[in-house]
Short mmCIF file of C-alpha atoms and ligand atoms in Angstrom, two decimals:
data_model
loop_
_atom_site.label_atom_id
_atom_site.label_comp_id
_atom_site.label_asym_id
_atom_site.label_seq_id
_atom_site.Cartn_x
_atom_site.Cartn_y
_atom_site.Cartn_z
CA MET A 1 -32.09 -13.77 50.55
CA GLY A 2 -29.19 -13.97 53.06
CA ASP A 3 -28.76 -11.96 56.22
CA MET A 4 -28.65 -8.21 55.79
CA ILE A 5 -25.51 -6.59 57.19
CA ARG A 6 -27.13 -3.14 57.19
CA ASN A 7 -30.57 -1.80 56.49
CA LEU A 8 -29.29 1.71 55.89
CA GLY A 9 -25.58 2.50 55.92
CA LYS A 10 -25.05 6.24 56.39
CA MET A 11 -22.34 8.83 55.85
CA TYR A 12 -20.38 10.32 58.73
CA MET A 13 -19.68 14.03 58.68
CA ASN A 14 -19.04 16.67 61.30
CA GLY A 15 -19.45 14.01 63.98
CA GLU A 16 -22.90 12.87 62.83
CA TRP A 17 -24.36 9.99 60.83
CA VAL A 18 -26.40 11.41 57.97
CA GLU A 19 -28.39 10.36 54.92
CA ALA A 20 -27.98 11.85 51.46
CA ALA A 21 -29.85 15.11 50.88
CA SER A 22 -31.49 13.50 47.85
CA GLY A 23 -32.79 10.58 49.93
CA LYS A 24 -31.37 8.18 47.31
CA THR A 25 -30.14 4.75 48.34
CA ARG A 26 -28.13 1.95 46.75
CA GLU A 27 -28.15 -1.81 47.12
CA VAL A 28 -24.89 -3.52 48.05
CA LEU A 29 -24.48 -7.04 46.66
CA ASN A 30 -22.62 -10.19 47.62
CA PRO A 31 -20.56 -11.03 44.50
CA ALA A 32 -20.66 -14.75 45.29
CA THR A 33 -24.46 -15.01 45.40
CA GLY A 34 -25.89 -11.85 43.85
CA GLU A 35 -27.88 -11.28 47.05
CA VAL A 36 -28.51 -7.84 48.49
CA ILE A 37 -26.53 -7.66 51.75
CA ALA A 38 -27.01 -3.99 52.60
CA ILE A 39 -28.70 -0.76 51.62
CA VAL A 40 -26.60 2.37 51.87
CA THR A 41 -27.37 6.02 51.40
CA GLU A 42 -26.19 7.38 48.05
CA GLY A 43 -24.45 10.70 48.53
CA GLY A 44 -24.19 13.36 45.84
CA VAL A 45 -22.20 16.53 45.21
CA GLU A 46 -24.20 18.51 47.78
CA ASP A 47 -23.37 15.97 50.50
CA VAL A 48 -19.68 15.80 49.77
CA GLN A 49 -19.53 19.60 49.79
CA ARG A 50 -21.00 19.58 53.33
CA ALA A 51 -18.39 17.06 54.42
CA ILE A 52 -15.59 19.11 52.86
CA GLU A 53 -16.81 22.26 54.64
CA ALA A 54 -16.87 20.41 57.96
CA ALA A 55 -13.36 19.13 57.36
CA ARG A 56 -12.15 22.58 56.35
CA GLN A 57 -13.52 24.09 59.55
CA ALA A 58 -12.04 21.29 61.66
CA PHE A 59 -8.62 21.84 60.13
CA ASP A 60 -8.68 25.64 60.23
CA GLU A 61 -10.41 26.23 63.55
CA SER A 62 -10.67 23.17 65.81
CA GLY A 63 -7.08 23.03 67.02
CA TRP A 64 -6.67 19.44 65.71
CA ARG A 65 -3.58 20.27 63.71
CA GLU A 66 -1.89 21.62 66.84
CA THR A 67 -2.67 18.52 68.91
CA SER A 68 0.40 16.67 70.12
CA ALA A 69 1.75 13.81 68.09
CA ARG A 70 1.34 11.72 71.25
CA HIS A 71 -2.40 12.43 71.30
CA ARG A 72 -2.88 11.50 67.66
CA ALA A 73 -0.79 8.37 68.15
CA ASP A 74 -2.98 7.36 71.11
CA LEU A 75 -6.12 7.66 68.95
CA LEU A 76 -4.57 5.56 66.20
CA PHE A 77 -3.35 2.91 68.65
CA ALA A 78 -6.86 2.80 70.14
CA LEU A 79 -8.36 2.41 66.66
CA ALA A 80 -5.96 -0.46 65.90
CA ASP A 81 -7.04 -2.17 69.14
CA LYS A 82 -10.71 -1.75 68.21
CA ILE A 83 -10.14 -3.26 64.77
CA GLN A 84 -8.34 -6.17 66.36
CA ALA A 85 -11.18 -6.69 68.83
CA ASN A 86 -13.65 -6.75 65.92
CA ALA A 87 -11.40 -8.63 63.49
CA ASP A 88 -13.70 -11.59 62.86
CA GLU A 89 -16.68 -9.38 62.08
CA LEU A 90 -14.66 -7.11 59.78
CA ALA A 91 -13.16 -10.04 57.87
CA ARG A 92 -16.59 -11.59 57.42
CA ILE A 93 -18.07 -8.32 56.12
CA GLU A 94 -15.14 -7.92 53.73
CA THR A 95 -15.63 -11.41 52.30
CA LEU A 96 -19.39 -10.96 51.93
CA ASN A 97 -18.97 -7.58 50.20
CA ASN A 98 -15.81 -8.09 48.11
CA GLY A 99 -15.96 -11.86 47.59
CA LYS A 100 -12.37 -12.62 48.56
CA PRO A 101 -11.75 -15.85 50.52
CA LEU A 102 -11.96 -15.39 54.27
CA ARG A 103 -8.26 -16.14 54.77
CA GLU A 104 -7.41 -13.19 52.49
CA ALA A 105 -9.86 -10.92 54.33
CA GLU A 106 -8.34 -11.94 57.68
CA SER A 107 -4.91 -11.10 56.40
CA ASP A 108 -6.19 -7.67 55.23
CA VAL A 109 -7.56 -6.95 58.72
CA ASP A 110 -4.16 -7.83 60.24
CA SER A 111 -2.46 -5.52 57.74
CA ALA A 112 -4.83 -2.68 58.64
CA VAL A 113 -4.04 -3.07 62.36
CA SER A 114 -0.33 -3.24 61.72
CA CYS A 115 -0.34 -0.15 59.44
CA LEU A 116 -2.22 1.96 62.01
CA ARG A 117 0.25 0.94 64.74
CA TYR A 118 3.21 1.62 62.47
CA TYR A 119 2.20 5.25 61.81
CA ALA A 120 1.04 5.77 65.39
CA GLY A 121 4.56 4.79 66.45
CA MET A 122 6.33 6.76 63.75
CA VAL A 123 4.69 10.12 64.31
CA THR A 124 6.15 10.53 67.80
CA LYS A 125 9.69 9.99 66.47
CA PRO A 126 11.80 12.90 65.22
CA HIS A 127 11.18 13.83 61.60
CA GLY A 128 12.54 17.35 61.28
CA GLN A 129 16.07 18.44 60.40
CA THR A 130 18.53 21.16 61.29
CA TYR A 131 21.33 22.47 59.07
CA GLU A 132 24.71 24.13 59.48
CA VAL A 133 24.59 27.10 57.06
CA SER A 134 27.19 29.67 55.98
CA ASN A 135 26.02 32.27 58.53
CA PRO A 136 27.01 30.97 61.98
CA ASN A 137 24.34 33.12 63.65
CA MET A 138 21.60 31.51 61.63
CA GLN A 139 19.83 28.45 62.99
CA ALA A 140 18.31 26.72 59.95
CA MET A 141 15.71 24.04 60.43
CA VAL A 142 13.08 22.07 58.60
CA VAL A 143 9.74 21.23 60.15
CA ARG A 144 6.97 19.10 58.76
CA GLU A 145 3.39 20.30 58.96
CA PRO A 146 0.08 18.76 57.93
CA ILE A 147 -1.21 19.65 54.44
CA GLY A 148 -4.82 20.23 55.48
CA VAL A 149 -8.03 18.74 54.11
CA CYS A 150 -7.32 15.45 52.34
CA GLY A 151 -9.76 13.83 49.90
CA GLN A 152 -9.07 10.11 50.01
CA ILE A 153 -10.55 7.74 47.43
CA VAL A 154 -10.11 3.97 47.67
CA PRO A 155 -11.16 1.15 45.33
CA TRP A 156 -13.04 -2.07 45.87
CA ASN A 157 -10.24 -4.63 45.86
CA PHE A 158 -8.84 -4.03 49.38
CA PRO A 159 -11.54 -1.89 50.99
CA LEU A 160 -10.40 -2.12 54.62
CA MET A 161 -6.66 -2.44 54.15
CA MET A 162 -6.55 0.49 51.70
CA SER A 163 -8.56 2.53 54.18
CA ALA A 164 -5.87 1.99 56.81
CA TRP A 165 -3.07 2.72 54.33
CA LYS A 166 -4.74 6.06 53.54
CA LEU A 167 -6.10 7.10 56.95
CA ALA A 168 -3.14 6.18 59.16
CA PRO A 169 -0.46 8.51 57.72
CA CYS A 170 -3.02 11.25 57.01
CA LEU A 171 -4.30 11.46 60.58
CA ALA A 172 -0.92 10.74 62.19
CA ALA A 173 0.46 13.83 60.46
CA GLY A 174 -2.40 16.03 61.73
CA ASN A 175 -4.52 16.31 58.59
CA VAL A 176 -8.27 15.89 58.36
CA THR A 177 -9.98 13.58 55.87
CA VAL A 178 -13.01 13.32 53.65
CA PHE A 179 -12.87 9.66 52.79
CA LYS A 180 -14.68 7.87 49.96
CA PRO A 181 -14.82 4.08 49.65
CA SER A 182 -15.98 2.48 46.42
CA GLU A 183 -19.75 2.48 46.07
CA THR A 184 -19.43 -1.26 45.41
CA THR A 185 -17.70 -2.10 48.70
CA PRO A 186 -18.52 0.50 51.37
CA LEU A 187 -19.37 -1.84 54.26
CA THR A 188 -16.06 -2.27 56.11
CA ALA A 189 -15.39 1.47 55.76
CA ILE A 190 -18.74 2.26 57.43
CA ARG A 191 -17.85 -0.11 60.29
CA LEU A 192 -14.39 1.45 60.52
CA PHE A 193 -15.87 4.94 60.93
CA GLU A 194 -18.13 3.64 63.69
CA LEU A 195 -14.99 2.45 65.46
CA MET A 196 -13.35 5.84 64.87
CA GLU A 197 -16.35 7.52 66.45
CA GLU A 198 -16.04 5.23 69.49
CA VAL A 199 -12.34 6.01 69.76
CA GLY A 200 -13.16 9.73 69.91
CA PHE A 201 -11.73 11.47 66.87
CA PRO A 202 -12.90 15.08 67.15
CA LYS A 203 -15.85 16.37 65.15
CA GLY A 204 -15.04 17.09 61.51
CA VAL A 205 -11.61 15.43 61.56
CA VAL A 206 -12.78 12.16 60.00
CA ASN A 207 -15.61 12.30 57.44
CA LEU A 208 -17.03 9.45 55.38
CA VAL A 209 -18.89 10.10 52.13
CA LEU A 210 -20.70 7.49 50.06
CA GLY A 211 -21.73 7.63 46.42
CA GLU A 212 -20.42 7.33 42.91
CA GLY A 213 -16.88 8.08 41.91
CA LYS A 214 -17.90 10.25 38.98
CA THR A 215 -19.87 12.60 41.25
CA VAL A 216 -18.66 12.35 44.85
CA GLY A 217 -15.11 11.31 43.95
CA ALA A 218 -14.81 13.92 41.22
CA GLU A 219 -15.92 16.67 43.62
CA LEU A 220 -13.22 15.64 46.11
CA ALA A 221 -10.65 15.88 43.32
CA SER A 222 -11.81 19.29 42.08
CA SER A 223 -12.97 21.18 45.20
CA HIS A 224 -10.86 24.23 46.01
CA LEU A 225 -11.38 23.59 49.72
CA VAL A 226 -9.46 20.31 49.49
CA ASP A 227 -5.67 20.60 49.77
CA LYS A 228 -4.66 17.11 48.74
CA VAL A 229 -6.24 14.18 46.94
CA ALA A 230 -5.01 10.64 47.41
CA PHE A 231 -6.39 8.08 44.99
CA THR A 232 -6.03 4.35 44.41
CA GLY A 233 -7.71 2.86 41.37
CA GLY A 234 -7.44 2.49 37.62
CA THR A 235 -5.03 4.55 35.51
CA GLU A 236 -7.78 6.19 33.42
CA THR A 237 -9.64 7.38 36.53
CA GLY A 238 -6.31 8.47 38.03
CA ARG A 239 -5.75 10.66 34.98
CA SER A 240 -9.09 12.41 35.48
CA VAL A 241 -8.39 12.88 39.21
CA MET A 242 -5.07 14.50 38.35
CA GLN A 243 -6.72 16.80 35.82
CA ALA A 244 -9.46 17.79 38.26
CA ALA A 245 -6.83 18.59 40.89
CA THR A 246 -5.18 21.29 38.79
CA GLY A 247 -7.78 23.96 39.68
CA ASN A 248 -6.19 24.78 43.02
CA ILE A 249 -2.86 22.96 42.44
CA LYS A 250 -3.74 20.24 44.91
CA LYS A 251 -1.12 17.86 46.12
CA VAL A 252 -1.82 14.56 44.37
CA SER A 253 -0.81 11.00 45.13
CA LEU A 254 -1.94 8.21 42.83
CA GLU A 255 -1.60 4.46 43.16
CA LEU A 256 -2.75 3.07 39.84
CA GLY A 257 -2.77 -0.04 37.74
CA GLY A 258 -0.12 -2.42 36.54
CA LYS A 259 0.76 -5.21 34.15
CA SER A 260 3.55 -6.57 36.25
CA PRO A 261 6.13 -9.00 34.87
CA ASN A 262 7.06 -12.13 36.78
CA ILE A 263 10.33 -13.40 35.29
CA VAL A 264 11.34 -17.03 35.75
CA PHE A 265 14.84 -18.18 34.77
CA ALA A 266 15.67 -21.78 33.87
CA ASP A 267 17.79 -22.39 37.01
CA VAL A 268 14.81 -22.64 39.39
CA ASP A 269 12.97 -25.57 40.92
CA VAL A 270 9.89 -25.64 38.70
CA ASN A 271 7.69 -27.33 41.32
CA VAL A 272 8.33 -24.56 43.84
CA VAL A 273 8.11 -21.57 41.51
CA VAL A 274 4.91 -22.63 39.74
CA GLU A 275 3.01 -21.99 42.97
CA TYR A 276 4.49 -18.48 43.26
CA ALA A 277 3.40 -17.77 39.70
CA MET A 278 -0.13 -18.88 40.59
CA PHE A 279 -0.10 -16.82 43.80
CA GLY A 280 1.13 -13.82 41.82
CA ILE A 281 -1.91 -13.82 39.53
CA PHE A 282 -4.75 -15.62 41.28
CA LEU A 283 -4.62 -13.93 44.72
CA GLY A 284 -7.71 -11.73 44.94
CA SER A 285 -8.90 -13.34 41.68
CA GLY A 286 -6.31 -11.20 39.91
CA GLN A 287 -7.92 -7.99 41.17
CA VAL A 288 -4.71 -6.76 42.79
CA CYS A 289 -2.79 -3.74 41.50
CA SER A 290 0.52 -5.61 41.80
CA SER A 291 -0.72 -8.89 40.23
CA GLY A 292 1.96 -10.76 38.34
CA SER A 293 -0.23 -10.82 35.26
CA ARG A 294 2.60 -11.39 32.76
CA LEU A 295 4.65 -14.53 33.32
CA LEU A 296 7.98 -14.52 31.46
CA ILE A 297 9.50 -18.00 31.27
CA GLN A 298 12.94 -18.89 29.97
CA ASP A 299 13.06 -21.21 26.98
CA ASP A 300 14.83 -24.21 28.55
CA ILE A 301 12.12 -24.89 31.15
CA TYR A 302 9.19 -23.44 29.23
CA ASP A 303 7.39 -26.67 28.33
CA ALA A 304 7.83 -28.31 31.75
CA PHE A 305 6.79 -25.13 33.56
CA ILE A 306 3.69 -24.60 31.45
CA GLU A 307 2.53 -28.17 31.88
CA GLU A 308 2.88 -28.04 35.68
CA LEU A 309 1.21 -24.61 35.76
CA ARG A 310 -1.72 -25.79 33.63
CA ALA A 311 -2.28 -28.90 35.74
CA ARG A 312 -2.16 -27.09 39.09
CA THR A 313 -4.23 -24.11 37.94
CA ALA A 314 -7.00 -26.48 36.85
CA LEU A 315 -7.11 -27.76 40.47
CA ILE A 316 -7.68 -24.33 42.07
CA LYS A 317 -10.83 -24.47 44.17
CA VAL A 318 -13.06 -21.60 43.07
CA GLY A 319 -16.04 -20.81 45.27
CA ASN A 320 -17.78 -18.69 47.84
CA GLY A 321 -15.21 -16.92 50.02
CA MET A 322 -17.07 -17.97 53.17
CA ASP A 323 -16.31 -21.63 52.41
CA PRO A 324 -13.02 -22.43 54.19
CA ASP A 325 -11.90 -24.64 51.28
CA THR A 326 -12.19 -21.84 48.73
CA GLU A 327 -8.90 -20.78 47.17
CA MET A 328 -10.24 -18.19 44.72
CA GLY A 329 -13.44 -16.16 44.99
CA PRO A 330 -15.66 -14.34 42.48
CA LEU A 331 -15.04 -11.06 40.69
CA VAL A 332 -16.35 -8.00 42.45
CA THR A 333 -19.32 -7.08 40.22
CA ARG A 334 -21.24 -8.43 37.26
CA GLN A 335 -20.02 -5.51 35.19
CA HIS A 336 -16.38 -6.11 36.07
CA MET A 337 -16.78 -9.82 35.26
CA GLN A 338 -18.12 -8.86 31.81
CA LYS A 339 -15.05 -6.71 31.25
CA VAL A 340 -12.74 -9.60 32.18
CA LEU A 341 -14.67 -12.04 29.95
CA HIS A 342 -14.45 -9.52 27.12
CA TYR A 343 -10.65 -9.46 27.48
CA ILE A 344 -10.64 -13.26 27.28
CA GLU A 345 -12.50 -12.98 23.96
CA ILE A 346 -10.00 -10.39 22.77
CA GLY A 347 -7.16 -12.79 23.64
CA LYS A 348 -8.71 -15.54 21.54
CA GLN A 349 -9.32 -13.17 18.63
CA GLU A 350 -5.72 -11.94 18.82
CA GLY A 351 -4.58 -15.51 18.27
CA ALA A 352 -3.21 -16.40 21.71
CA THR A 353 -3.64 -20.02 22.83
CA LEU A 354 -6.05 -20.58 25.69
CA LEU A 355 -4.09 -23.03 27.84
CA THR A 356 -6.74 -23.44 30.54
CA GLY A 357 -9.89 -21.74 31.85
CA GLY A 358 -11.53 -18.92 29.93
CA ARG A 359 -15.15 -19.47 30.95
CA GLN A 360 -17.62 -17.94 33.33
CA ILE A 361 -18.63 -20.67 35.79
CA VAL A 362 -22.40 -20.93 35.56
CA GLU A 363 -23.20 -24.39 36.91
CA GLY A 364 -25.61 -24.54 39.87
CA GLU A 365 -25.14 -21.87 42.53
CA PHE A 366 -22.11 -20.47 40.68
CA GLY A 367 -24.44 -18.94 38.11
CA LYS A 368 -25.73 -16.44 40.67
CA GLY A 369 -22.25 -15.09 41.35
CA ASN A 370 -19.49 -13.56 39.24
CA PHE A 371 -17.17 -16.54 38.90
CA VAL A 372 -14.57 -16.87 36.15
CA GLU A 373 -12.22 -19.82 35.75
CA PRO A 374 -8.52 -19.25 36.42
CA THR A 375 -7.30 -18.56 32.89
CA ILE A 376 -3.93 -18.79 31.15
CA PHE A 377 -2.95 -17.65 27.66
CA THR A 378 0.24 -18.79 25.92
CA ASP A 379 1.69 -18.07 22.48
CA THR A 380 1.29 -14.35 23.00
CA THR A 381 3.11 -11.52 21.25
CA PRO A 382 4.17 -8.30 22.99
CA GLN A 383 1.76 -6.15 20.95
CA MET A 384 -1.39 -8.02 21.94
CA ARG A 385 -3.89 -6.07 24.02
CA ILE A 386 -4.03 -8.88 26.58
CA VAL A 387 -0.29 -8.41 27.09
CA GLN A 388 -0.37 -4.61 27.25
CA GLU A 389 -3.61 -3.78 29.11
CA GLU A 390 -4.62 -4.33 32.72
CA ILE A 391 -7.33 -7.01 32.78
CA PHE A 392 -7.69 -7.07 36.58
CA GLY A 393 -9.02 -10.60 36.70
CA PRO A 394 -7.74 -14.19 36.95
CA VAL A 395 -6.10 -14.07 33.53
CA LEU A 396 -2.41 -14.82 33.14
CA VAL A 397 -0.54 -14.16 29.90
CA VAL A 398 2.68 -16.07 29.32
CA GLN A 399 5.65 -14.73 27.39
CA ARG A 400 8.73 -16.76 26.40
CA PHE A 401 12.32 -15.48 26.43
CA LYS A 402 15.83 -16.71 25.72
CA THR A 403 18.26 -14.25 27.31
CA GLU A 404 18.46 -11.96 30.33
CA GLU A 405 18.45 -8.91 28.02
CA GLU A 406 15.31 -10.10 26.27
CA ALA A 407 13.57 -10.71 29.61
CA ILE A 408 14.35 -7.17 30.75
CA ARG A 409 13.20 -5.68 27.45
CA LEU A 410 9.90 -7.55 27.56
CA ALA A 411 9.43 -6.74 31.26
CA ASN A 412 9.70 -3.00 30.57
CA ASP A 413 7.55 -3.04 27.44
CA THR A 414 4.27 -1.60 28.84
CA VAL A 415 3.13 1.82 30.01
CA TYR A 416 3.00 0.51 33.56
CA GLY A 417 5.67 0.23 36.25
CA LEU A 418 4.09 -0.82 39.49
CA ALA A 419 5.68 -4.15 40.40
CA GLY A 420 7.70 -7.07 39.13
CA ALA A 421 9.55 -10.17 40.26
CA VAL A 422 12.37 -12.46 39.28
CA PHE A 423 12.91 -16.09 40.22
CA THR A 424 16.46 -17.42 39.90
CA SER A 425 19.14 -19.09 42.01
CA ASP A 426 21.82 -16.77 40.58
CA ALA A 427 22.15 -13.83 42.99
CA GLY A 428 24.03 -11.63 40.55
CA LYS A 429 21.43 -12.13 37.84
CA ALA A 430 18.62 -11.47 40.32
CA MET A 431 20.14 -8.14 41.32
CA ARG A 432 20.92 -7.09 37.75
CA VAL A 433 17.32 -7.73 36.72
CA ALA A 434 15.95 -6.01 39.84
CA LYS A 435 17.87 -2.87 38.94
CA GLN A 436 16.89 -2.89 35.27
CA VAL A 437 13.14 -3.38 35.60
CA ARG A 438 11.43 0.00 35.82
CA SER A 439 8.96 -0.49 38.65
CA GLY A 440 8.44 0.86 42.16
CA ILE A 441 8.20 -2.60 43.75
CA PHE A 442 10.34 -5.59 42.89
CA TRP A 443 10.55 -9.04 44.44
CA ILE A 444 13.38 -11.53 44.20
CA ASN A 445 12.17 -15.11 44.73
CA ALA A 446 8.91 -13.84 46.26
CA TYR A 447 5.61 -12.27 45.20
CA HIS A 448 3.04 -9.86 46.66
CA SER A 449 4.69 -9.39 50.08
CA ALA A 450 4.10 -5.85 51.39
CA TYR A 451 5.50 -4.38 54.59
CA ASP A 452 4.55 -1.25 56.52
CA GLN A 453 8.17 -0.09 56.40
CA ALA A 454 8.60 -0.40 52.62
CA PRO A 455 7.30 2.20 50.14
CA TRP A 456 4.48 1.08 47.82
CA GLY A 457 3.83 2.79 44.50
CA GLY A 458 4.64 2.92 40.85
CA TYR A 459 6.91 4.21 38.09
CA LYS A 460 5.55 5.40 34.74
CA GLN A 461 1.73 5.34 34.44
CA SER A 462 1.35 3.30 37.63
CA GLY A 463 1.25 6.37 39.78
CA ILE A 464 2.76 9.28 41.65
CA GLY A 465 4.02 9.19 45.21
CA ARG A 466 4.31 6.32 47.64
CA GLU A 467 2.26 4.77 50.40
CA LEU A 468 3.72 3.11 53.51
CA GLY A 469 7.09 3.69 55.15
CA THR A 470 8.48 7.11 55.93
CA PHE A 471 7.69 8.00 52.30
CA GLY A 472 3.99 7.47 53.00
CA LEU A 473 4.07 9.98 55.86
CA ASP A 474 5.96 12.48 53.70
CA GLU A 475 3.02 12.46 51.25
CA TYR A 476 0.83 13.90 54.01
CA THR A 477 3.13 16.69 55.16
CA GLU A 478 4.29 20.02 53.86
CA VAL A 479 7.96 20.81 54.39
CA LYS A 480 8.77 24.21 55.88
CA GLN A 481 12.20 25.76 56.30
CA ILE A 482 12.59 28.12 59.23
CA ASN A 483 15.69 30.28 59.46
CA PHE A 484 16.25 31.79 62.89
CA ASN A 485 18.71 34.66 63.20
CA THR A 486 20.06 34.23 66.74
CA SER A 487 21.92 37.58 66.74
CA LEU A 488 19.90 40.47 65.30
CA GLN A 489 22.34 43.21 64.09
CA PRO A 490 21.85 46.10 61.65
CA LEU A 491 21.73 44.65 58.14
CA GLY A 492 23.75 47.41 56.36
CA TRP A 493 22.16 46.77 52.92
CA PHE A 494 20.79 50.32 52.41
CA LYS A 495 23.20 53.12 53.13
CA GLY A 496 20.87 56.12 53.54
CA LYS A 497 19.88 56.85 57.16
CA GLN A 498 17.57 59.59 58.64
P1 LIG B 1 -11.89 3.19 39.36
O1 LIG B 1 -10.48 3.59 39.27
O2 LIG B 1 -12.86 3.90 38.49
O3 LIG B 1 -12.40 3.29 40.88
C1 LIG B 1 -11.56 3.45 42.00
C2 LIG B 1 -12.17 4.46 42.97
O4 LIG B 1 -12.26 5.73 42.33
C3 LIG B 1 -13.56 4.14 43.44
O5 LIG B 1 -13.75 4.59 44.78
C4 LIG B 1 -14.40 4.93 42.49
O6 LIG B 1 -15.68 5.18 43.02
C5 LIG B 1 -13.59 6.20 42.36
N1 LIG B 1 -13.84 6.98 41.17
C6 LIG B 1 -14.41 6.58 39.99
N2 LIG B 1 -14.46 7.60 39.13
C7 LIG B 1 -13.94 8.68 39.75
C8 LIG B 1 -13.71 10.04 39.36
N3 LIG B 1 -14.03 10.50 38.15
N4 LIG B 1 -13.13 10.87 40.25
C9 LIG B 1 -12.78 10.43 41.46
N5 LIG B 1 -12.98 9.17 41.89
C10 LIG B 1 -13.55 8.29 41.04
O7 LIG B 1 -11.95 1.66 39.11
P2 LIG B 1 -13.13 0.78 38.50
O8 LIG B 1 -13.85 0.23 39.63
O9 LIG B 1 -13.94 1.44 37.46
O10 LIG B 1 -12.25 -0.29 37.74
C11 LIG B 1 -11.72 0.02 36.45
C12 LIG B 1 -10.35 -0.55 36.30
O11 LIG B 1 -9.43 0.11 37.15
C13 LIG B 1 -10.24 -2.01 36.71
O12 LIG B 1 -10.67 -2.85 35.72
C14 LIG B 1 -8.80 -2.12 37.00
O13 LIG B 1 -8.10 -2.32 35.80
C15 LIG B 1 -8.43 -0.78 37.59
N6 LIG B 1 -8.37 -0.77 39.07
C16 LIG B 1 -7.15 -0.75 39.66
C17 LIG B 1 -7.06 -0.76 41.02
C18 LIG B 1 -5.74 -0.75 41.71
O14 LIG B 1 -5.65 -1.09 42.88
N7 LIG B 1 -4.70 -0.33 41.04
C19 LIG B 1 -8.24 -0.81 41.88
C20 LIG B 1 -9.49 -0.79 41.16
C21 LIG B 1 -9.53 -0.78 39.81
P3 LIG B 1 -16.91 4.22 42.74
O15 LIG B 1 -16.40 2.80 42.73
O16 LIG B 1 -17.77 4.51 43.91
O17 LIG B 1 -17.47 4.65 41.43
#
């Protein structure tokens, strides 16, 4: 048994740390070793309702929404500083709980700090508008106001970074939050809320609930006291969140799955681009919404590319994320690993060729964790399930194309539209493809880069709304027009007069 990170992780609501009314608890596991690393309280519907009521009261009565943008920015800057001061601890917790290699967890902590600072800076800048209208006496303006109580639900693949992406624009805009991390990976969120308490967010403004998605998460999506729900996770769960939100016509933003195409034309340097293809799929063990899980390779370089890709993929160092040499960690849970292994079986049954990988790694210590070999399928057809469905693991499917038109057609041939990429030395071709692929994020000669300034989100069944950038702040504000008549005169609409 390794060191325990927490003996009892609690929920934070109305400015207090509390246990679930039911007294239930849950074990949190290290996916690399199977060891219990924490016990956390297991909230239920009753608990989340208490948190929502506290948030409702804080929004309606505490004066938080009227605080100055400067004040909210100061709190967010202070939180960013606290995260930075505790960066090593947070990265370590993230690796122990999610499994990702430490260098990935460190990068996530940096991204969280940077996102908080970005929105802290943005909210003090002008974001209203005024208009010239047909009546010269009328001053027409648009102001942005907070939406209210936000239910925020994040998944297990980027627990800390997603928390910052959700919390920063929400709080910057003057909303209050009831925040739910995944039951699988709640540990960095608990630490984050401790830091928020230290920073001094007022009572009821930031609330953390723990527990299962199908109870606690579903209540956040359906409660009539919640004004907006923001969700990141799988498309099927996103669909149920959207349905649950209809009861009080909640604002909804969804960042869902993908099956993103990574298109490689024959005019590239194979040695360079092979590594980008590997980075596109094997970062986070393929558990990334924007993973380049479909690799489209042009005919002329297909054989050379595949051989280099196979050889280098077989050299990827899989292991415990705490080992500095590890290049790819385990999958997040036993159950998720089984799902990924099942997809590998489906791929074989569908007749695709297993180029490399395909096995759970069970030798020695590996057997205690959820390790799957980096896996590549070739000889696929567009109808195969492994080509159409999100596997969310280290499984790459390769598709072969001849022409630019064919590449674009294949790229768009799924229900998803989150991300995509093209690699070519022909600028015109790169831009044509970028404009034709129907996705919210597109890279040219790059993969996975995300910036605070640039909107993140999907077309088609990959989601609704955007995170990051000015667009991300817009998702947390209502837009109000105010028309101010500067010269009040009799209207003259009704003729009769007493
Ligand atoms: P989910 O989409 O089910 O989970 C994401 C978050 O939603 C978690 O916090 C979860 O809570 C919560 N949740 C679950 N059910 C509900 C519900 N009915 N109402 C509200 N919230 C809910 O992902 P899974 O973990 O089940 O993974 C399933 C698949 O989803 C993956 O295989 C992958 O394909 C995809 N996925 C995509 C992600 C992305 O970033 N696009 C992220 C994660 C998964 P809890 O975990 O506590 O149950």
